[in-house]
XYZ file of C-alpha atoms in Angstrom:
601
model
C 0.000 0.000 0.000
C 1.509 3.317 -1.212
C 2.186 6.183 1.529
C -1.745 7.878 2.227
C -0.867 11.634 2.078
C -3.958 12.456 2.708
C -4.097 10.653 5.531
C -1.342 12.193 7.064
C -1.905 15.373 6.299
C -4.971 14.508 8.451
C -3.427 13.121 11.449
C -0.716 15.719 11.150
C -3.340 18.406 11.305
C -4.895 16.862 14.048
C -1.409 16.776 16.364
C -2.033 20.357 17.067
C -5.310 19.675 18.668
C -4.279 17.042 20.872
C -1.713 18.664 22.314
C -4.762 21.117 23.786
C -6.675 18.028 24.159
C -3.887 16.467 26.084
C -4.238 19.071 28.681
C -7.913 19.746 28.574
C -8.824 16.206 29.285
C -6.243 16.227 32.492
C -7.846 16.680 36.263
C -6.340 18.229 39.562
C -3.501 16.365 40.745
C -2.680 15.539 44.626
C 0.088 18.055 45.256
C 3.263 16.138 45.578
C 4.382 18.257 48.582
C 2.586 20.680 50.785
C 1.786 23.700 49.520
C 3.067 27.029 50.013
C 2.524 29.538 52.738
C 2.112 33.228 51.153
C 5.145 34.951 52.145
C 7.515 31.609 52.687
C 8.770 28.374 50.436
C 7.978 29.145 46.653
C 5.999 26.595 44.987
C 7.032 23.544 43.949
C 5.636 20.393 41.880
C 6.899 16.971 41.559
C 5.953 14.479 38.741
C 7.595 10.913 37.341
C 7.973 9.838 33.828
C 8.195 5.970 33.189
C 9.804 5.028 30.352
C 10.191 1.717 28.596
C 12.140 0.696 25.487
C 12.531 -2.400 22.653
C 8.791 -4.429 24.259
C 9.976 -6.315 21.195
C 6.071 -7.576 20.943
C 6.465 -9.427 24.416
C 3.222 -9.583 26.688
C 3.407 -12.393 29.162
C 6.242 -13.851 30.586
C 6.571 -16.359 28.103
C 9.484 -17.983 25.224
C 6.939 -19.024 22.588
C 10.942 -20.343 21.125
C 10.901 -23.008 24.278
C 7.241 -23.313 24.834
C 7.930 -22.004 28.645
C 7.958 -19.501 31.131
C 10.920 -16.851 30.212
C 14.264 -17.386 32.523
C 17.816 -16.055 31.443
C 20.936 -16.645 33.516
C 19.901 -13.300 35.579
C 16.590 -14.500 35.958
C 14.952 -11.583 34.715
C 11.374 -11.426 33.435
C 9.772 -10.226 30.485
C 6.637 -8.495 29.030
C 4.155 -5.823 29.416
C 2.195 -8.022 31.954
C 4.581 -7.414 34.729
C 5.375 -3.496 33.082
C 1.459 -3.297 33.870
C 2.107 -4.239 37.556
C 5.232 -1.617 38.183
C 3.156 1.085 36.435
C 0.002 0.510 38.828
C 2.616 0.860 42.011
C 4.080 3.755 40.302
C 0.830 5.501 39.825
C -0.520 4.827 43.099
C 2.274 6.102 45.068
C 3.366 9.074 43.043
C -0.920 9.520 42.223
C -1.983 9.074 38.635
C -2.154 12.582 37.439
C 1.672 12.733 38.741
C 2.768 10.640 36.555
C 3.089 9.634 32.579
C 4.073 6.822 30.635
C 6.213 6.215 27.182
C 8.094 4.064 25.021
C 11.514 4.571 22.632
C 10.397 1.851 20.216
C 10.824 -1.432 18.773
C 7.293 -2.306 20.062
C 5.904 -4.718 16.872
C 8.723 -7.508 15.970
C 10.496 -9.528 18.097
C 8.442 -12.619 19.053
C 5.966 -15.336 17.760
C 3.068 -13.276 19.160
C 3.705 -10.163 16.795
C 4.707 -12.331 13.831
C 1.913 -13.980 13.892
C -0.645 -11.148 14.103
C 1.764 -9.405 10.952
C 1.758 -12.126 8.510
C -0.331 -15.295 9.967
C -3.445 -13.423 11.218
C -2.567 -10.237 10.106
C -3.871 -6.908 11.366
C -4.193 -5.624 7.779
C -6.657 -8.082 6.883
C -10.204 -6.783 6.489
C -11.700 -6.851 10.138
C -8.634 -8.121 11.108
C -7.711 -8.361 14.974
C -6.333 -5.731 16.808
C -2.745 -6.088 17.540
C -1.628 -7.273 20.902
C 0.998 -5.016 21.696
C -2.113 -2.155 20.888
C -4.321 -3.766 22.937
C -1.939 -3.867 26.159
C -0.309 -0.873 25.963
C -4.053 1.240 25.323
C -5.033 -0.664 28.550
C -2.192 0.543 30.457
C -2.304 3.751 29.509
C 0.342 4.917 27.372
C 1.077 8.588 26.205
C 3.342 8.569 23.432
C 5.780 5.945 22.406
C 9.087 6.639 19.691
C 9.275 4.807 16.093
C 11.532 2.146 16.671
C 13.576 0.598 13.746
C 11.804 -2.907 13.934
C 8.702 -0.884 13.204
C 9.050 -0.877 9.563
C 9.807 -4.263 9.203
C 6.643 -5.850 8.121
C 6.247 -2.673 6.324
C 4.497 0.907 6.049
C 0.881 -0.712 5.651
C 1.160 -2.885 9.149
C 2.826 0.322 10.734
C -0.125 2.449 9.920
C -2.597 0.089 11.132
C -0.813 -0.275 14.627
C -0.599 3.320 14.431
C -4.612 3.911 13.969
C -5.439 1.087 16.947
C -2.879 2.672 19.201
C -4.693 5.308 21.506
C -1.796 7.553 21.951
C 0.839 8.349 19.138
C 3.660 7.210 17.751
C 6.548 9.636 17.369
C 9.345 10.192 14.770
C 10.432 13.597 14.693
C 13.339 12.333 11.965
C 11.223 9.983 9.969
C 9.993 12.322 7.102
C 7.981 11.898 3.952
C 10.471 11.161 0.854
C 9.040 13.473 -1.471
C 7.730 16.704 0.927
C 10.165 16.111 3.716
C 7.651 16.866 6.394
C 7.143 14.622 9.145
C 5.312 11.422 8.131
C 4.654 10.554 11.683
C 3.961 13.518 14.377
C 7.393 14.590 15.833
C 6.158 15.567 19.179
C 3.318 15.628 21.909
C 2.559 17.830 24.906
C 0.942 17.030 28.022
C -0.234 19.235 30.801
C -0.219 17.771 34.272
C -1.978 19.893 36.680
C -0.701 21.171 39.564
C -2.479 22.289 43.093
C -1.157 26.020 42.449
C -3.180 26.379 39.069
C -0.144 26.874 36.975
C -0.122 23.430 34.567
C 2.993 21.895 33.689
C 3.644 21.544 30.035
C 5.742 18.402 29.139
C 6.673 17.972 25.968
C 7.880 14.695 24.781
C 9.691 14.273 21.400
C 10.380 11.584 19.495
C 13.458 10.137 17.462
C 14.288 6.962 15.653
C 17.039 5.295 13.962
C 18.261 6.294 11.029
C 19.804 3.385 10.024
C 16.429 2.107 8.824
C 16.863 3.471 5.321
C 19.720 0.744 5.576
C 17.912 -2.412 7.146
C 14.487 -1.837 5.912
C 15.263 -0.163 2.745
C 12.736 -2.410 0.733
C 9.961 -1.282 2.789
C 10.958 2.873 2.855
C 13.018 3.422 -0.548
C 11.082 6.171 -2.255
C 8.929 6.457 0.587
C 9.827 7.773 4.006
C 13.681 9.112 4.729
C 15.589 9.528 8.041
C 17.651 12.529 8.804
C 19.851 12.654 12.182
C 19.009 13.018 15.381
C 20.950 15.819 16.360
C 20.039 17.479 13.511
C 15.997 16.884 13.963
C 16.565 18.052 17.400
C 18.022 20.898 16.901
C 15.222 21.658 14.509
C 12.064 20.776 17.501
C 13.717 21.673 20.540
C 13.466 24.978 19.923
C 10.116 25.492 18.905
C 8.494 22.903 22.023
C 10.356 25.989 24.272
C 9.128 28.899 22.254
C 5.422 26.792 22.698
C 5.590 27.069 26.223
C 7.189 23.413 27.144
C 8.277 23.808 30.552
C 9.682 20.103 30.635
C 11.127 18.834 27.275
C 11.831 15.049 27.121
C 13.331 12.792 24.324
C 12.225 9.612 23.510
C 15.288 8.612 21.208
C 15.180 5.309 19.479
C 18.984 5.447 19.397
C 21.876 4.088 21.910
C 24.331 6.274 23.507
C 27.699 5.483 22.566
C 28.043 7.571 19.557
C 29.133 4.934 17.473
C 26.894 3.231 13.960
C 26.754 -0.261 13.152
C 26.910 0.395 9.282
C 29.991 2.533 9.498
C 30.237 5.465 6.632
C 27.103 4.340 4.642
C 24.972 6.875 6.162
C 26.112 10.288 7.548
C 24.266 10.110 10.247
C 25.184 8.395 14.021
C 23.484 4.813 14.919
C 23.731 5.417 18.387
C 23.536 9.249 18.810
C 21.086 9.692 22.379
C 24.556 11.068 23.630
C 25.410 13.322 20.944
C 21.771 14.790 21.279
C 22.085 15.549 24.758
C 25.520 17.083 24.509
C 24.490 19.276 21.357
C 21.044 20.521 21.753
C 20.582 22.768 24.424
C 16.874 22.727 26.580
C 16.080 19.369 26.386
C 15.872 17.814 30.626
C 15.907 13.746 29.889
C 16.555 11.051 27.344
C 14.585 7.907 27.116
C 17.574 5.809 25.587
C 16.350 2.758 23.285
C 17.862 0.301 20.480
C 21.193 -0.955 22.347
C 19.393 -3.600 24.899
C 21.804 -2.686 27.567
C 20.767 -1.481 31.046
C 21.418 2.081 32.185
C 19.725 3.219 35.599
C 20.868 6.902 35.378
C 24.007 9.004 33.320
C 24.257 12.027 32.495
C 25.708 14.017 29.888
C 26.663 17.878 29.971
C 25.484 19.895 27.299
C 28.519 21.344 25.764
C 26.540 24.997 24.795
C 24.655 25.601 28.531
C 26.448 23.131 30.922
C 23.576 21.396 32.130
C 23.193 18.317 33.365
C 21.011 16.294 31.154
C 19.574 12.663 32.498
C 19.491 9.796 30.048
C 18.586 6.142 31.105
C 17.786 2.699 29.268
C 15.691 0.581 30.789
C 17.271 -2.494 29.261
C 14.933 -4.662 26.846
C 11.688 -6.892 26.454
C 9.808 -5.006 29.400
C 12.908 -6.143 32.145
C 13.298 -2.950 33.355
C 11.141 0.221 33.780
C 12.604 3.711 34.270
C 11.712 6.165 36.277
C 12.586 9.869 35.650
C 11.904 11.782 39.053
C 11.413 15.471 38.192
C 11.126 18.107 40.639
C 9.806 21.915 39.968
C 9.961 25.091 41.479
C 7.611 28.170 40.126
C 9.876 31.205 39.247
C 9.251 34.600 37.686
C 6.022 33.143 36.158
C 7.167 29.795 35.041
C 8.048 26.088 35.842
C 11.585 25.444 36.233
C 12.884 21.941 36.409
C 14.726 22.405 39.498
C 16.310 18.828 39.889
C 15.807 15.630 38.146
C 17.260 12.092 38.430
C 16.737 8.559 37.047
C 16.500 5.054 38.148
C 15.245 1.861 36.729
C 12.903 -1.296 38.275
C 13.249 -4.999 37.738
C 10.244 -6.761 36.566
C 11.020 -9.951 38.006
C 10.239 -8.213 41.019
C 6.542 -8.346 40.497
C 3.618 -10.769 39.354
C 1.816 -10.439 35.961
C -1.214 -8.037 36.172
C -4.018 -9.747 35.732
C -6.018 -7.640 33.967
C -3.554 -7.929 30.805
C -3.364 -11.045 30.670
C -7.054 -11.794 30.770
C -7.351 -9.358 27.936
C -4.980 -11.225 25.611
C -5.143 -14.926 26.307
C -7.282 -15.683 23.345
C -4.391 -14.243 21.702
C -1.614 -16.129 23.648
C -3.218 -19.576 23.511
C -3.668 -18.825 18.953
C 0.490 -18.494 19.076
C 1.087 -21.099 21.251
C -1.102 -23.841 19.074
C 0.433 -22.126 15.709
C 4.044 -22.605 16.922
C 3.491 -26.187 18.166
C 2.799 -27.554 14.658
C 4.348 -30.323 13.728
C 5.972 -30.281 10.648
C 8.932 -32.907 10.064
C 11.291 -34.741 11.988
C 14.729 -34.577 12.789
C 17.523 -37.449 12.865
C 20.083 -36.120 15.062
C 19.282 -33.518 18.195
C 21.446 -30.242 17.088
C 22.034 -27.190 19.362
C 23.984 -23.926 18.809
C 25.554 -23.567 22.414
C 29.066 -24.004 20.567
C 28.133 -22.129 17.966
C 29.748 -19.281 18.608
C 33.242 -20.696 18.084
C 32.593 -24.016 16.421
C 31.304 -25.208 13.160
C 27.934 -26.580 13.989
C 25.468 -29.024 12.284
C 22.362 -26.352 13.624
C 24.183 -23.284 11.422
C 25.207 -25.832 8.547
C 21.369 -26.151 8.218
C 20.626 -22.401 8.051
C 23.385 -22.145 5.219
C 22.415 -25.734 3.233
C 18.538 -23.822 3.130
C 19.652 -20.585 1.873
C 22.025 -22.132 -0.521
C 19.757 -24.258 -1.689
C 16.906 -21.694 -1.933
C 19.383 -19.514 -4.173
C 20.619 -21.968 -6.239
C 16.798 -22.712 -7.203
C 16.274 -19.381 -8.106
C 19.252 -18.531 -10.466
C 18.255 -21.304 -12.639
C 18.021 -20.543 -15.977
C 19.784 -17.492 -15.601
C 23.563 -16.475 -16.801
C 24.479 -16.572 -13.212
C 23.475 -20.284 -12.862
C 26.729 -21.569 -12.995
C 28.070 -20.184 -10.415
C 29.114 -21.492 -7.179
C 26.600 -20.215 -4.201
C 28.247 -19.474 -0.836
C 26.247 -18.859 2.317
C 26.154 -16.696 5.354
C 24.461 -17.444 8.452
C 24.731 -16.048 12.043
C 24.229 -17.641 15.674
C 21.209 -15.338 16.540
C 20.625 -17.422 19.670
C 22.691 -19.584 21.763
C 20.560 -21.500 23.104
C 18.149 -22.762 20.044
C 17.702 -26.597 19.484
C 16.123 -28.723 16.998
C 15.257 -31.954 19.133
C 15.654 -35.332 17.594
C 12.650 -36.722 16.735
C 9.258 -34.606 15.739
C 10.151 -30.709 14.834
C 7.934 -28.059 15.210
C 7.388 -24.852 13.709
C 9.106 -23.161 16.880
C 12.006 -25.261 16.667
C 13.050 -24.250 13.850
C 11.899 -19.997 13.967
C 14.082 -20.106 17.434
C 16.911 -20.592 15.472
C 15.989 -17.530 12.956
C 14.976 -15.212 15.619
C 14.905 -12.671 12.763
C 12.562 -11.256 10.258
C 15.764 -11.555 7.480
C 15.177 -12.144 4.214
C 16.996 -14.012 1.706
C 18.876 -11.462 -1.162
C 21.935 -13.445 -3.701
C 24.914 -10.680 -4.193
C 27.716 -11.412 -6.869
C 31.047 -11.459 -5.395
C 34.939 -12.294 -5.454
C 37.090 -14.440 -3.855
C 39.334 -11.534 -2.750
C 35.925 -10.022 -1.091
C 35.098 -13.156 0.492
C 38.577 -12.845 2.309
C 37.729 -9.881 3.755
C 34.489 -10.801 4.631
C 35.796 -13.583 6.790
C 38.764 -11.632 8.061
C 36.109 -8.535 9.023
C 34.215 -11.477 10.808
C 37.008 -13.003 12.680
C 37.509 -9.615 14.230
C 34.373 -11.290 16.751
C 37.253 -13.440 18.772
C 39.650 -11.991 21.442
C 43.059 -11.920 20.621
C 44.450 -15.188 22.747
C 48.192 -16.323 22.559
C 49.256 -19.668 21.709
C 49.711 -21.615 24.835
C 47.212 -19.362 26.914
C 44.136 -20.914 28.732
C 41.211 -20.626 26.306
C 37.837 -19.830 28.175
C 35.283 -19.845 25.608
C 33.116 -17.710 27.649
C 35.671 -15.173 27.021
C 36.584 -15.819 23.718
C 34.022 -13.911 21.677
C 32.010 -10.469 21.229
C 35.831 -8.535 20.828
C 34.781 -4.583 21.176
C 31.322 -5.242 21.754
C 31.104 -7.406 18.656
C 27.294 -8.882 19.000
C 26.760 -12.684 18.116
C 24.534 -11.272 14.909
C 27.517 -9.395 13.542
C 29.788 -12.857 13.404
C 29.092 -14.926 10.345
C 30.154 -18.076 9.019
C 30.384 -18.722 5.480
C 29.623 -22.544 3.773
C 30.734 -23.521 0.828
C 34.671 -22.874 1.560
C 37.341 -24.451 4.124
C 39.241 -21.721 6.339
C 40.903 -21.464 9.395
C 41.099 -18.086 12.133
C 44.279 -17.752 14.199
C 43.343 -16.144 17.007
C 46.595 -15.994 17.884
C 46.871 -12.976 15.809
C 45.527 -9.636 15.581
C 42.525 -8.567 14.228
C 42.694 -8.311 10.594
C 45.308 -10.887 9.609
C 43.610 -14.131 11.393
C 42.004 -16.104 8.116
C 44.257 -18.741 6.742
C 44.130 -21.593 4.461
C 41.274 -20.566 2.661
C 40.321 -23.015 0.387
C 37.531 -23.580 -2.554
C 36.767 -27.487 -3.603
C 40.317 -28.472 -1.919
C 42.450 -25.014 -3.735
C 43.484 -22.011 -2.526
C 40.391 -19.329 -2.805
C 41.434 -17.444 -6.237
C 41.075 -13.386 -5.779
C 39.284 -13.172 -8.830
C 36.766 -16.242 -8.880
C 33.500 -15.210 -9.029
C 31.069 -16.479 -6.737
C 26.990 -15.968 -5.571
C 26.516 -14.875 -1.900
C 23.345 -16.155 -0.113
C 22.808 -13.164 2.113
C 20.358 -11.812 4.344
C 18.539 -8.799 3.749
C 20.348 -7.188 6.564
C 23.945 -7.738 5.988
C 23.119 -7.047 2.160
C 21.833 -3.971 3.463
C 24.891 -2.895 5.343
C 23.750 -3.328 8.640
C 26.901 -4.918 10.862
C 29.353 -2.708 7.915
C 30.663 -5.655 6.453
C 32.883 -4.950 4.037
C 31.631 -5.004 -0.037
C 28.551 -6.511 -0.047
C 26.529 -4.194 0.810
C 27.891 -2.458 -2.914
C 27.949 -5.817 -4.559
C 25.272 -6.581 -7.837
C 22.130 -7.910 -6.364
C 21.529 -11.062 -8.283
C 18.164 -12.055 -6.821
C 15.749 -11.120 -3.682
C 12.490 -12.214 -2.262
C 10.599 -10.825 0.469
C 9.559 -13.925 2.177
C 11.337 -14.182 5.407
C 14.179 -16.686 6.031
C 12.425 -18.119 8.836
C 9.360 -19.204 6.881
C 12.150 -20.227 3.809
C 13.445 -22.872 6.662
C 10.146 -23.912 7.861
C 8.634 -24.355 4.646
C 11.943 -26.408 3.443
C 11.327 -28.637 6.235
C 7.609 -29.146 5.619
C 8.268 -30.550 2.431
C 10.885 -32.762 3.510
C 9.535 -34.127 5.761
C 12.689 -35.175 7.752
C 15.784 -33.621 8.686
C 19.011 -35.621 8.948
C 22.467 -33.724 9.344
C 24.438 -36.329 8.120
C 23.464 -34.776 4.333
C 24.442 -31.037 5.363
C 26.726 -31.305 8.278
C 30.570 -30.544 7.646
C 33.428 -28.964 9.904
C 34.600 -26.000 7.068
C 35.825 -23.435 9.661
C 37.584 -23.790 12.747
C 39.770 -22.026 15.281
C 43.501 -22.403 15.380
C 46.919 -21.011 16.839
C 49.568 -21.077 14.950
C 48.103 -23.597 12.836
C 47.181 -26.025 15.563
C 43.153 -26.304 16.343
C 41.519 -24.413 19.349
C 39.028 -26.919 19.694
């Protein structure tokens, strides 16, 4: 479905009026401290902003991957179900009208629950359902939540209809319409929280997403939506939220804070730039910091221009965490001034689910769980991916025999048939298993965790090298002789699992003896040394193609072939018409660890 700019022009019309709505509808708050004697203490206000980032379309506590209740190594919790519980404590002690509630994206992808209500059920569909992650966050009472990146990746159509059953709006101050260049979502909100003195607060909230996804969804918003900076688009609406009498500004930034990008110079613009926003644009109090899953309670970064102190936090991922930005006032010369302001985060494991969600969606729940239980083959061999990460495993050799295979099929008939096909696949999850025996669909989409999709790029043997070597930069440098801990072998500089790929279809060995950038050896192509200038047919997924991780060359190479189906399905629907799985046919040890020539492992 083409961009509606009639549509938008509509809601964007209608963004002015709810911000007065915003306010109108609000009631007298509970003062937060006593108030004021005439003649003594000036007046002051306190009010809390909860925040939470990358939901990542989880609702109950639940792996719909394992079929079980969530449980990591820290034993944290998951979903909006226990968010809904910390929310209700927060509102009760601080008082309702005290107190608002947003998001810095990545709300619709992530798990079985929102796949299924974007492609199985989908909410597109005439009379089609209303999407879970809508329905809970309208009962718990949102105000505004960010674009995230994973938004656009069922594309713009599925977007808008989230966006339409959402009762509060989804911001993207940066994500503009290709051909006008005016916002295609509305860049900002304000909300007036009422005070006992009659002077309201005005809190404007602003929202920013990523602009790497003209990189990793460029399918979806080529031609169609574009994605400046976020220092830049700050800059831009900071300014005019003051000059509209915002006596509070917060950002909701869809953006890490490290100041570093993923897909290197492809895009001017910083990956991870909450940071950057804080430090450069003057007048803005907080940053709700989303995109990196990492934890941070409370930091704060001095704006270079005023000196102030600005507060950013992350509430980690999935619903774990919730922040809390605590935000006290004092009434000066005729106005609110934020007179201090600090962060802090809450564990979710802390609390039970809140029953009230979870009554509202288990119609919903119970659909997912029967869909992902299908049976759909079986498998010969149990294979798991816990070694993955530094040994050549049957579980990836499946991933890359599927995509090879798929390619292959698809280039016949065509001058490029001849060619060998090479494939790249990722450990997205170290702890997915296909059990021996009967596979379902779950088995196999827990180890695609993904919504990838399958592209073919033409490249050289010389490019392949420095693919792998650009890989192997994933291990830490460890001498010959040295204990070998594989638990601190991998992730070099922050190096995620996702951005480490193995490639079938060659022999190679990484020295991790040596530094980064000279570690791939013996590179070899049916038994010979890997010629610079063979030619050869990359299985790739949409992302890498795309230039997310920066890889080097492929994201330049000739696009041979593309489909939009996602990987996931690709695997599941391979398996369905096999029937069986047996890793004898697939299975094969091409890569492996050395020093100085002698094998890690």
């Amino acid at each position: 479905m083409p961009f509606d700019r009639r549509s938008f022009l509509g809601r964007s019309a209608a963004t002015g009026a709810g911000v007065a709505l915003a306010g109108a509808a609000a009631v007298p708050a509970s003062a937060a401290s006593a108030g004021p004697t005439a003649g003594q203490a000036p007046k002051r206000y306190a009010f809390t902003v909860m925040g939470t980032t990358d939901l990542h379309g989880n609702v109950f506590n639940w792996d719909y991957f394992t079929d079980k209740e969530f449980d990591d190594k820290a034993h944290n919790d998951v979903g909006l179900a226990k968010i809904s519980t910390l929310v209700d404590q927060v509102r009760r002690e601080k008082g309702r009208r005290n107190t608002l509630l947003i998001d810095a994206g990545d709300t619709i992808q992530g798990t079985q629950l929102s796949y299924y209500y974007a492609k199985v059920d989908p909410i597109t569909a005439e009379n089609g359902p209303v999407h879970p992650m809508a329905q809970a966050m309208n009962a718990i009472g949102y105000d505004a939540a960010a674009l995230g990146n994973h938004e656009f990746n069922y594309g713009i159509p599925v977007l808008r209809k989230f966006e339409q059953q959402c009762r509060f709006p989804l911001l993207g101050a940066n994500a503009l319409d290709a051909k006008t260049l005016k916002p295609a979502f509305p860049p900002y909100v304000i909300k007036r929280l009422r005070t006992p003195y009659g002077h309201d607060v005005r809190v404007a909230i602003l929202g920013l997403t990523n602009p790497g996804i003209a990189i990793w969804d460029k399918a979806n918003v080529q031609g169609k939506m574009t994605f400046p900076g976020l220092e830049e688009q700050a800059a831009k609406w900071v300014p005019k939220l003051r000059s509209m009498g915002a006596d509070v500004v917060i950002v909701s930034a869809h953006s890490g804070s490290s100041g570093t990008s993923s897909y290197g110079d492809q895009l001017p613009y910083i990956e991870n730039a909450a940071g950057l926003v804080a430090e450069q644009v003057p007048g803005i109090d907080a940053i709700l910091v989303g995109h990196a899953h990492t934890e941070i309670p409370e930091y704060f970064v001095a704006n270079k221009e005023t000196g102030k102190q600005v507060v950013l936090s992350e509430p980690l991922k999935w619903g774990q965490r919730l922040t809390l930005f605590d935000f006290g006032l004092v009434w000066e010369k005729g106005r609110w001034t934020v007179e201090s302001v600090g962060a802090q985060v809450l564990n979710s494991n802390t609390v039970d689910e809140d029953p009230e969600i979870t009554k509202i969606l288990r119609d919903e729940h119970e659909k997912v769980v029967a869909y992902v239980n299908q049976v759909i083959g079986t498998n010969a061999a149990e294979m798991t991916s816990v070694e993955a990460p530094y040994k050549d495993v049957p579980i990836i050799d499946l991933i890359n025999h599927i995509q090879a295979a798929t390619v292959k099929d698809a280039l016949a008939g065509t001058e490029y048939a001849s060619l060998p096909v090479l494939s790249q696949a990722a450990c997205f999850s170290r702890s997915a298993v296909i059990p021996a025996g009967e596979v379902t669909i779950r088995d196999v989409a827990g180890l695609y965790v993904f919504e990838n999709t399958l592209e073919a790029r033409l490249m050289t043997g010389a490019q392949i090298r420095a693919y792998l070597e650009f890989s192997a930069n994933y291990y830490v440098q460890t001498a010959a002789g040295a204990d070998v801990d594989p638990a601190k072998l991998t992730n070099a500089s922050g190096t995620p699992d996702y951005n480490y790929d193995v490639v079938s279809g060659l022999t190679y060995e990484i020295d991790i003896a040596k530094a980064a950038g000279s570690r791939v050896t013996n590179v070899q192509f049916e038994g010979a040394p890997l010629a610079d200038d063979a030619q050869f047919v990359l299985a790739v997924n949409n992302y890498r193609a795309n230039g997310g991780g920066n890889f080097p060359f492929v994201a330049a190479a000739k696009q041979l072939w593309a489909n939009s189906d996602e990987i996931r399905n690709t695997m599941i629907a391979w398996v369905k018409e096999k029937g069986s799985i047996d890793p004898a046919e697939f299975a094969s040890v091409d890569w492996k660890l050395t020093r100085d020539g002698v094998p890690v492992f």
